Short mmCIF file of C-alpha atoms in Angstrom, two decimals:
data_model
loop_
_atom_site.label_atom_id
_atom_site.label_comp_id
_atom_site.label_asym_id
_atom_site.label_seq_id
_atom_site.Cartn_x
_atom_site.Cartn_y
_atom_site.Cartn_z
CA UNK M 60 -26.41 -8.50 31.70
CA UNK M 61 -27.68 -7.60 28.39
CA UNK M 62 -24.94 -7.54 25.70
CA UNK M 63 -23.95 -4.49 24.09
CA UNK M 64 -23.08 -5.89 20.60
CA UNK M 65 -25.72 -4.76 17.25
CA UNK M 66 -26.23 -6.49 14.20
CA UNK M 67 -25.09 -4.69 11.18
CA UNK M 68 -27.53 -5.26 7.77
CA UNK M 69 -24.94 -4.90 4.86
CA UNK M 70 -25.74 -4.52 1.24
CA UNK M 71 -23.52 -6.47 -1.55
CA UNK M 72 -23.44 -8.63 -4.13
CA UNK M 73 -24.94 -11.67 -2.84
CA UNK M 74 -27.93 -9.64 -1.06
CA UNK M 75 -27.84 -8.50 2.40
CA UNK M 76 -26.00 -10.36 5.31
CA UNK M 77 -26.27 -9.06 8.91
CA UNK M 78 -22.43 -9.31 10.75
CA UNK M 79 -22.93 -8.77 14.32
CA UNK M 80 -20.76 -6.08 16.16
CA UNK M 81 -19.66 -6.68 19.61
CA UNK M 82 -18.45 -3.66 21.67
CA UNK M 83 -19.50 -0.85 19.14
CA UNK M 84 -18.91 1.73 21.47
CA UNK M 85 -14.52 0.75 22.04
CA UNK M 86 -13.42 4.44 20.94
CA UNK M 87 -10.89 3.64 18.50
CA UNK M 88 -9.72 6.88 18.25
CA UNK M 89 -9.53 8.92 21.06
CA UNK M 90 -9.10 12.44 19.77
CA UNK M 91 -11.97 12.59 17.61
CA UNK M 92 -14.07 9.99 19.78
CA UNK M 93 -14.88 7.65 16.94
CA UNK M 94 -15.86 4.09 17.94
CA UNK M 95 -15.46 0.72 16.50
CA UNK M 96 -19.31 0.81 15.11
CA UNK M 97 -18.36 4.85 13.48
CA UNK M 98 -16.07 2.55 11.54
CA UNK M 99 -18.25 -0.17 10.90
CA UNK M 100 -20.69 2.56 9.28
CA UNK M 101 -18.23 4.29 6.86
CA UNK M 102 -17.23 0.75 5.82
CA UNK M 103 -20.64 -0.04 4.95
CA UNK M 104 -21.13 3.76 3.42
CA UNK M 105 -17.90 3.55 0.87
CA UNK M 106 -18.31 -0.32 0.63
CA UNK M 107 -18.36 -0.41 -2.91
CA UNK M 108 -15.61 2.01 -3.55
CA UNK M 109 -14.06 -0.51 -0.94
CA UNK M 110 -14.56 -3.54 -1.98
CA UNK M 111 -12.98 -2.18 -5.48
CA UNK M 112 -10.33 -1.46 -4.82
CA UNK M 113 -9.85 -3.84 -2.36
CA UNK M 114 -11.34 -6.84 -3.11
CA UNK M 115 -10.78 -9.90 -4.56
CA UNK M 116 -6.84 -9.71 -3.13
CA UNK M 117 -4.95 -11.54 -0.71
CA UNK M 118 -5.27 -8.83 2.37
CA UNK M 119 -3.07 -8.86 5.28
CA UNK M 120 -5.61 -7.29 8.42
CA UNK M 121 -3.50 -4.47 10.86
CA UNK M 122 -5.83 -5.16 14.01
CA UNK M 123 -6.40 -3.16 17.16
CA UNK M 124 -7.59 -4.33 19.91
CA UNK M 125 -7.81 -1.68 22.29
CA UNK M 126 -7.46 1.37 19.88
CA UNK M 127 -5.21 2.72 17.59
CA UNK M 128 -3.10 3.71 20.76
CA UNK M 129 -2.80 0.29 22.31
CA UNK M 130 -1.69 -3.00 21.03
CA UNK M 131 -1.54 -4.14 17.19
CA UNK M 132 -1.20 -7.34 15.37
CA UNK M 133 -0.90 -8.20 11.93
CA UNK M 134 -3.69 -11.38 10.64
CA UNK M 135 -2.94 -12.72 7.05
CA UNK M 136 -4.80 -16.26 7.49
CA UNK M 137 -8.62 -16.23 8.00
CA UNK M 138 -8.87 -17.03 11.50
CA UNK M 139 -11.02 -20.00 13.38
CA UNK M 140 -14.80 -19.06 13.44
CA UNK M 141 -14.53 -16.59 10.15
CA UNK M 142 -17.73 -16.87 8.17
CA UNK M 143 -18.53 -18.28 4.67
CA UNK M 144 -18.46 -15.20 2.85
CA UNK M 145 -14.64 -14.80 4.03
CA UNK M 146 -12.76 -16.67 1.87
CA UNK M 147 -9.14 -17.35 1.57
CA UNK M 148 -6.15 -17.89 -1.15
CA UNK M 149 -2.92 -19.92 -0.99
CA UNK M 150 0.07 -17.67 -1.89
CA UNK M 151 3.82 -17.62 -1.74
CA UNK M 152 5.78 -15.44 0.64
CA UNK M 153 9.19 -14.52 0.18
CA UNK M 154 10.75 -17.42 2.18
CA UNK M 155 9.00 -19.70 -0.09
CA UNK M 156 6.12 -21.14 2.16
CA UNK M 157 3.12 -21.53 0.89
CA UNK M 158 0.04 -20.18 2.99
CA UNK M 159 -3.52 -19.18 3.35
CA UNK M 160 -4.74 -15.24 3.22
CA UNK M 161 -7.34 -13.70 4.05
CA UNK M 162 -9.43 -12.16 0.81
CA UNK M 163 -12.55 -9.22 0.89
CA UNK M 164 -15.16 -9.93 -1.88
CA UNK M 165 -17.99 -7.68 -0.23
CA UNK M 166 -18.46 -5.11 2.13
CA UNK M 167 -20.08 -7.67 4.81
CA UNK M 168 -16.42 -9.11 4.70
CA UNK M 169 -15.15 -5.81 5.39
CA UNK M 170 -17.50 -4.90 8.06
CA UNK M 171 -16.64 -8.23 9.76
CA UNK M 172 -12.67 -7.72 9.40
CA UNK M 173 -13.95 -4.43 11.67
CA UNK M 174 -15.71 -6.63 14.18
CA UNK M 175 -12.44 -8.42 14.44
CA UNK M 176 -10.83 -4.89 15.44
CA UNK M 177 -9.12 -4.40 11.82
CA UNK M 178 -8.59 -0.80 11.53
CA UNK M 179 -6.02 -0.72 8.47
CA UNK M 180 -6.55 -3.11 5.30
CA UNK M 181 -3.60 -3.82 3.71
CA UNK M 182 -4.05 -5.36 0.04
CA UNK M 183 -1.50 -7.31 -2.11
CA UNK M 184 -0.80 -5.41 -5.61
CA UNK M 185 -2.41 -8.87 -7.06
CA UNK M 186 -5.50 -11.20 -7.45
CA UNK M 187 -6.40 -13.24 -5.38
CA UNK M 188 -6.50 -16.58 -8.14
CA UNK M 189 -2.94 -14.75 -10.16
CA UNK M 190 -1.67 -13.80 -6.82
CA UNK M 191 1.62 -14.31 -8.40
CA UNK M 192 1.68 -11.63 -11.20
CA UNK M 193 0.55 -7.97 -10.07
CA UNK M 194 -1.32 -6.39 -12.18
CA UNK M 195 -0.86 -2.85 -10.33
CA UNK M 196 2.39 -0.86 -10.33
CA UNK M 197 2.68 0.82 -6.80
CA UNK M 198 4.96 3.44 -6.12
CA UNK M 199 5.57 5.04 -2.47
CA UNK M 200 6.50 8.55 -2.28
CA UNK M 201 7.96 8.77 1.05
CA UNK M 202 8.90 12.27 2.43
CA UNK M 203 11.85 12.44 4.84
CA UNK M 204 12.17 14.14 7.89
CA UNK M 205 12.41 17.86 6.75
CA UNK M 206 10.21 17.21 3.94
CA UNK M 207 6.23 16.90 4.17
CA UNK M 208 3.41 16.39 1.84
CA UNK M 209 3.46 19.47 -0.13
CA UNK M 210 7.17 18.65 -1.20
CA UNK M 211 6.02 15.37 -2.33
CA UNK M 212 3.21 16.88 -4.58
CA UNK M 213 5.85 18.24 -7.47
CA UNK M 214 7.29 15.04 -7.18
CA UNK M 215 4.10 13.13 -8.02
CA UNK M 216 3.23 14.89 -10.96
CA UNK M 217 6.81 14.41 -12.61
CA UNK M 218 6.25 11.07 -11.79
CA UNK M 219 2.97 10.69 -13.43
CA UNK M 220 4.74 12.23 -16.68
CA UNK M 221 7.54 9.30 -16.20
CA UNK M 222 5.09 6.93 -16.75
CA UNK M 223 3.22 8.14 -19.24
CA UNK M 224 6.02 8.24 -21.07
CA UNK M 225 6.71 4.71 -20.51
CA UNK M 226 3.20 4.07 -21.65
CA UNK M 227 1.10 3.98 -18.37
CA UNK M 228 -1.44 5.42 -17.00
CA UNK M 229 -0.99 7.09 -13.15
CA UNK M 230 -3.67 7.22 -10.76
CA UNK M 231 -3.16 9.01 -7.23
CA UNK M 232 -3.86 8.89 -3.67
CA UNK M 233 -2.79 10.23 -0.09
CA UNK M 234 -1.45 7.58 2.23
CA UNK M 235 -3.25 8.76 5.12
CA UNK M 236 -0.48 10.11 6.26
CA UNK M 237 2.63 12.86 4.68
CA UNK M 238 2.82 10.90 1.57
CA UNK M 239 1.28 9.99 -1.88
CA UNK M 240 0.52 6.60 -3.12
CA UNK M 241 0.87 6.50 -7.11
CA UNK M 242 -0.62 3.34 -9.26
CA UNK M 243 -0.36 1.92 -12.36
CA UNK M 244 -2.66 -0.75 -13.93
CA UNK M 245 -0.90 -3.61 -15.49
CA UNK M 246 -1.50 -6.76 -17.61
CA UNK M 247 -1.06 -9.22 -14.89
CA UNK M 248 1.88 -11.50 -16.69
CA UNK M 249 4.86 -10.52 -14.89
CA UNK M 250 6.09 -11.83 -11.31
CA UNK M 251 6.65 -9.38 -8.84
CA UNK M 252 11.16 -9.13 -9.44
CA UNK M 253 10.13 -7.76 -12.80
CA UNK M 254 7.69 -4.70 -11.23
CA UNK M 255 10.50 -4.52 -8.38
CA UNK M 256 12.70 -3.69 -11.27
CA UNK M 257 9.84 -1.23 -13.30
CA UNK M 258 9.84 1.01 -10.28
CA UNK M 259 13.35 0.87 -9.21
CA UNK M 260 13.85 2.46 -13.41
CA UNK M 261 11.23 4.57 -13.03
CA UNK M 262 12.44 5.95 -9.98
CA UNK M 263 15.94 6.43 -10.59
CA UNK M 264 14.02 8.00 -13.92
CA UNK M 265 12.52 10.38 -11.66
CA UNK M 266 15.72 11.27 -9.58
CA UNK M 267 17.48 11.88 -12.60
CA UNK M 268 14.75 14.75 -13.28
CA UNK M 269 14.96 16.23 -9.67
CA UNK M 270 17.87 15.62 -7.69
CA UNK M 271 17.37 18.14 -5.54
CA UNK M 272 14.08 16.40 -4.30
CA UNK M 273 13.95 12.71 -4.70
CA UNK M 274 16.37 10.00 -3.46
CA UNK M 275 16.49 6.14 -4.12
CA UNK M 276 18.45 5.73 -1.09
CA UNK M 277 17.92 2.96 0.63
CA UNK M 278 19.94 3.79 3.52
CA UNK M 279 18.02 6.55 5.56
CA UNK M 280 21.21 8.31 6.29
CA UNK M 281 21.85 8.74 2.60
CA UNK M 282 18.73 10.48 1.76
CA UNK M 283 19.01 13.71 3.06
CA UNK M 284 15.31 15.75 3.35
CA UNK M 285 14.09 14.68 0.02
CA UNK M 286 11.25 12.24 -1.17
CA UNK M 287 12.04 8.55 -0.70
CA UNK M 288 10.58 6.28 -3.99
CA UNK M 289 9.84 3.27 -1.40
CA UNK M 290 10.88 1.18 -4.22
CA UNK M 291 10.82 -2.63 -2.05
CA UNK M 292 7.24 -1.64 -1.52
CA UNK M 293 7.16 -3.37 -4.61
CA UNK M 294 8.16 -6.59 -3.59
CA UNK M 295 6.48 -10.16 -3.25
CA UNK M 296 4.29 -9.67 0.12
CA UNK M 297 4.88 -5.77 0.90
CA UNK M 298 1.45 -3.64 1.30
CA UNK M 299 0.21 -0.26 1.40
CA UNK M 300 -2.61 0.85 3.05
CA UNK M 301 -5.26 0.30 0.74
CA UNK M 302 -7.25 2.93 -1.07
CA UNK M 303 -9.97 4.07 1.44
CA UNK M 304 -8.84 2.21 4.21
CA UNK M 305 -8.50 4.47 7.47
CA UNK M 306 -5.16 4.83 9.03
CA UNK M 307 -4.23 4.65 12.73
CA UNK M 308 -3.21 8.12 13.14
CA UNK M 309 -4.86 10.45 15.89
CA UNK M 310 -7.31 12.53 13.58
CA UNK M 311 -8.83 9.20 11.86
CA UNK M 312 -7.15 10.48 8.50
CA UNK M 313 -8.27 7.75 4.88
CA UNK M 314 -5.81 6.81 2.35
CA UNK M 315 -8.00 8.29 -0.13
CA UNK M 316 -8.32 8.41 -4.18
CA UNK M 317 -8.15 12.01 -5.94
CA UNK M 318 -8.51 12.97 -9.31
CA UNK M 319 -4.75 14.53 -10.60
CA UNK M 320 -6.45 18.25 -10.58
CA UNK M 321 -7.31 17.81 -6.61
CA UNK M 322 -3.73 17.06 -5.41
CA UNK M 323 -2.06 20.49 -5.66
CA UNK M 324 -4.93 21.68 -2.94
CA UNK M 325 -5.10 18.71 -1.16
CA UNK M 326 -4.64 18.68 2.57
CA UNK M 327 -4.30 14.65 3.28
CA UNK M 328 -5.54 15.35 6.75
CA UNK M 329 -8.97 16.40 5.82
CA UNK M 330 -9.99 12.72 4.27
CA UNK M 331 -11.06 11.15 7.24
CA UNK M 332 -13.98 8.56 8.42
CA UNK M 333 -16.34 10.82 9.20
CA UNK M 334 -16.01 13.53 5.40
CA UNK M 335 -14.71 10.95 3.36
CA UNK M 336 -18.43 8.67 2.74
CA UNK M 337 -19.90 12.68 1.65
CA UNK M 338 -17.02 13.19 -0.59
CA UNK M 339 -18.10 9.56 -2.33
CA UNK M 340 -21.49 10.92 -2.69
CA UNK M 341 -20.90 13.99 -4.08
CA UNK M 342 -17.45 14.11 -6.33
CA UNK M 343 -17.44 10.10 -6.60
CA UNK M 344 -14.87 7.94 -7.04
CA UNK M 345 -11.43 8.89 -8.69
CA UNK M 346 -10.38 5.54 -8.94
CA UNK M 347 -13.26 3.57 -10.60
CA UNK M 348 -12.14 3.09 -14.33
CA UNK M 349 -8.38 2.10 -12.46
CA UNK M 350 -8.37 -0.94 -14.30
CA UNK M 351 -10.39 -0.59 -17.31
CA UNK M 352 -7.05 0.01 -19.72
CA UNK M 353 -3.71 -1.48 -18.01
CA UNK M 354 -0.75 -1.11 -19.63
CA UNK M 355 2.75 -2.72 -20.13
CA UNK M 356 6.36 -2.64 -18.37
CA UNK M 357 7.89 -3.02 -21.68
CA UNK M 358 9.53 0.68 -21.44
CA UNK M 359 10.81 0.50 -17.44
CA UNK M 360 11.91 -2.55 -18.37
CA UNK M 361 13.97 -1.51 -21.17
CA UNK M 362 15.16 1.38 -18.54
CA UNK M 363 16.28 -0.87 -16.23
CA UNK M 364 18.07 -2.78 -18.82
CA UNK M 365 19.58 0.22 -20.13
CA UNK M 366 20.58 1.07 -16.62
CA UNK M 367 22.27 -2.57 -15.84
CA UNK M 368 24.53 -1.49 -18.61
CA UNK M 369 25.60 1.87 -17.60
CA UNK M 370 26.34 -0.08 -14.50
CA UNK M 371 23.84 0.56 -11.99
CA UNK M 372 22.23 -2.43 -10.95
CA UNK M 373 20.33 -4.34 -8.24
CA UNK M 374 19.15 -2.35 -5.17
CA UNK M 375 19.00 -3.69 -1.36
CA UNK M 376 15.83 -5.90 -0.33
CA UNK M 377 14.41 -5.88 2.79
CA UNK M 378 15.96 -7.52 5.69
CA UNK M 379 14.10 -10.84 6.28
CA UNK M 380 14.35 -11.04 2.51
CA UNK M 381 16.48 -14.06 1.10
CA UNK M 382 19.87 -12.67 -0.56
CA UNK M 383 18.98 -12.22 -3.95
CA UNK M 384 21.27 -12.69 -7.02
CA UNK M 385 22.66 -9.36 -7.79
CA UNK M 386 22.15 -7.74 -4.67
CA UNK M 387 24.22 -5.20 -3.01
CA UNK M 388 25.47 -5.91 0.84
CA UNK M 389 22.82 -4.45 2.99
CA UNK M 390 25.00 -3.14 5.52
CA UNK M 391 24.50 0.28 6.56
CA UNK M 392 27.10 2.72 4.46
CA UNK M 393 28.31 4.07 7.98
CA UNK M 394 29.24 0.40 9.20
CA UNK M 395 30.41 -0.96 6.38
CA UNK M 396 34.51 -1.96 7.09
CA UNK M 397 36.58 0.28 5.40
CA UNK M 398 39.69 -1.11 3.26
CA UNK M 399 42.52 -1.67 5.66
CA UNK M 400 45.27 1.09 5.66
CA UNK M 401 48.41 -0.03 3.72
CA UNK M 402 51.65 -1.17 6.17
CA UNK M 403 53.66 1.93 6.16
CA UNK M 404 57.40 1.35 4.28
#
């Protein structure tokens, strides 16, 4: 029997490179009917935007083998068979080992992480040879249940005045999803505690400014229906979906960069595979000067110092995170053991 896989010519840097596809017709999403070779096309149609904001990062690969509706598997190390145009980076996890991950320098890369059923690219906020120091300032606007994209909007533009006033420049995107992804370029000389500790001042910054609407709550029963700052998003080894990448959501939806004047209008679900390579052509991308002037933490930093002395201090980590110095109990509010009641006289 003949096989069904094509070859794939893809443009880049280093000239063209055919990646063969096998199975291009696997629907990957049902609903809309697009296949694993719809995806390798839009990769190769936004593969510069891609590889931009993408590239040259450790990547951690959010593979589907049967569809988005069927089983999933995370792939950080570059797996046996990978080609030589898929390199990899040693870098530290939280626990302290030291290991290879995967990094994108092209759009053949890309369109091969597809033939290996990636459907969501997840990108460290670092380079791939400083994969130590970020030199992006992430922040995760989270809406909770009640809450939906259009009550995070307000909260993204206060937030984009919050940093500017602490000297950065915001840039904006939807998750793919109900919320908003908001960056920051940085100089890339800080480890990734000291962003933690940026956002967690610059979000408690923002809740300050609107109560009413945004939480820093770590504990989802604490947060009531406002916007979550996802502030351990920051941490060493924590992703977002990366700008452009698709989601696995029914409708095929793109975590995709807008310019600030776009967001009020935006509907996130309208940025998908198939509109999102026309958009490219004909408004461009939002995000291409990201990094041409990154700024300092020197203000959030004197926040959160100014904050350690008023007495608020270090914030829960995730759970297969080492205790940290400083940190809280992470024990859900409801469970933790109340003070025993006094004998009675």
């Amino acid at each position: 029997m003949a096989s069904e896989a094509v070859v794939l010519s893809v443009d880049g840097p280093n000239g063209v490179r055919d990646v063969r596809l096998s199975s291009p017709s696997r629907v990957l999403w049902p609903e809309p009917g697009i296949t694993k070779l719809d995806l390798a096309n839009y990769i190769v149609e936004v593969g510069d935007a891609f590889v931009r904001a993408n590239g040259d990062r450790p990547v951690s690969l959010q593979r589907f083998p049967g569809g988005i509706d069927g089983e999933q598997f995370f792939s950080k190390n570059p797996p046996k068979g990978a080609p030589d145009f898929v390199r990899a980076v040693p870098v530290v996890y939280p626990s302290g080992r030291t290991h290879p991950q995967l990094v994108i320098d092209e759009p053949a890369a890309a369109v091969w992480a597809v033939q290996m059923n990636t459907v969501v690219f997840h990108p460290w906020a670092s380079r791939a040879e400083t994969s130590d120091f970020p030199d992006e300032l992430r922040i995760d606007l989270d809406p909770q249940p009640g809450t939906d994209f259009g009550d995070a909007v307000p909260v993204a533009f206060e937030l984009r005045a919050v940093l500017a006033e602490a000297g950065l420049t915001a840039f904006v995107k939807t998750s793919g999803n109900r919320g908003i992804h908001v960056f920051a370029p940085i100089e890339p000389t800080l480890e990734f505690l000291d962003v933690r500790h940026a956002v967690i001042a610059a979000a408690r910054e923002l809740e300050r400014r609107l109560p009413a609407a945004v939480t820093t709550a770590w504990w989802k029963e604490e947060r009531g229906t406002r916007i979550f700052v996802d502030f351990n998003q920051a941490n060493r080894d924590r992703t977002m979906a990366g700008a452009y990448s698709p989601r696995a959501l029914p409708g095929a939806a793109v975590s995709c960069p807008l310019e600030w004047d776009e967001l009020g209008a935006a509907d996130p679900k309208s940025y998908t595979i198939l509109t999102v390579p026309e958009r490219l052509r004909t408004v461009g991308d939002p995000w291409k000067a990201l990094h041409e002037h990154p700024g300092t933490l020197d203000v959030l930093l004197g926040w959160w110092a100014r904050d350690l002395e008023s007495g608020l201090g270090e914030l829960p980590f995730p759970p297969d995170f080492p205790k940290m110095p400083g940190e809280p109990r992470r024990v859900q509010p409801s469970r933790a053991r109340k003070p025993a009641a006094a004998d009675p006289q």
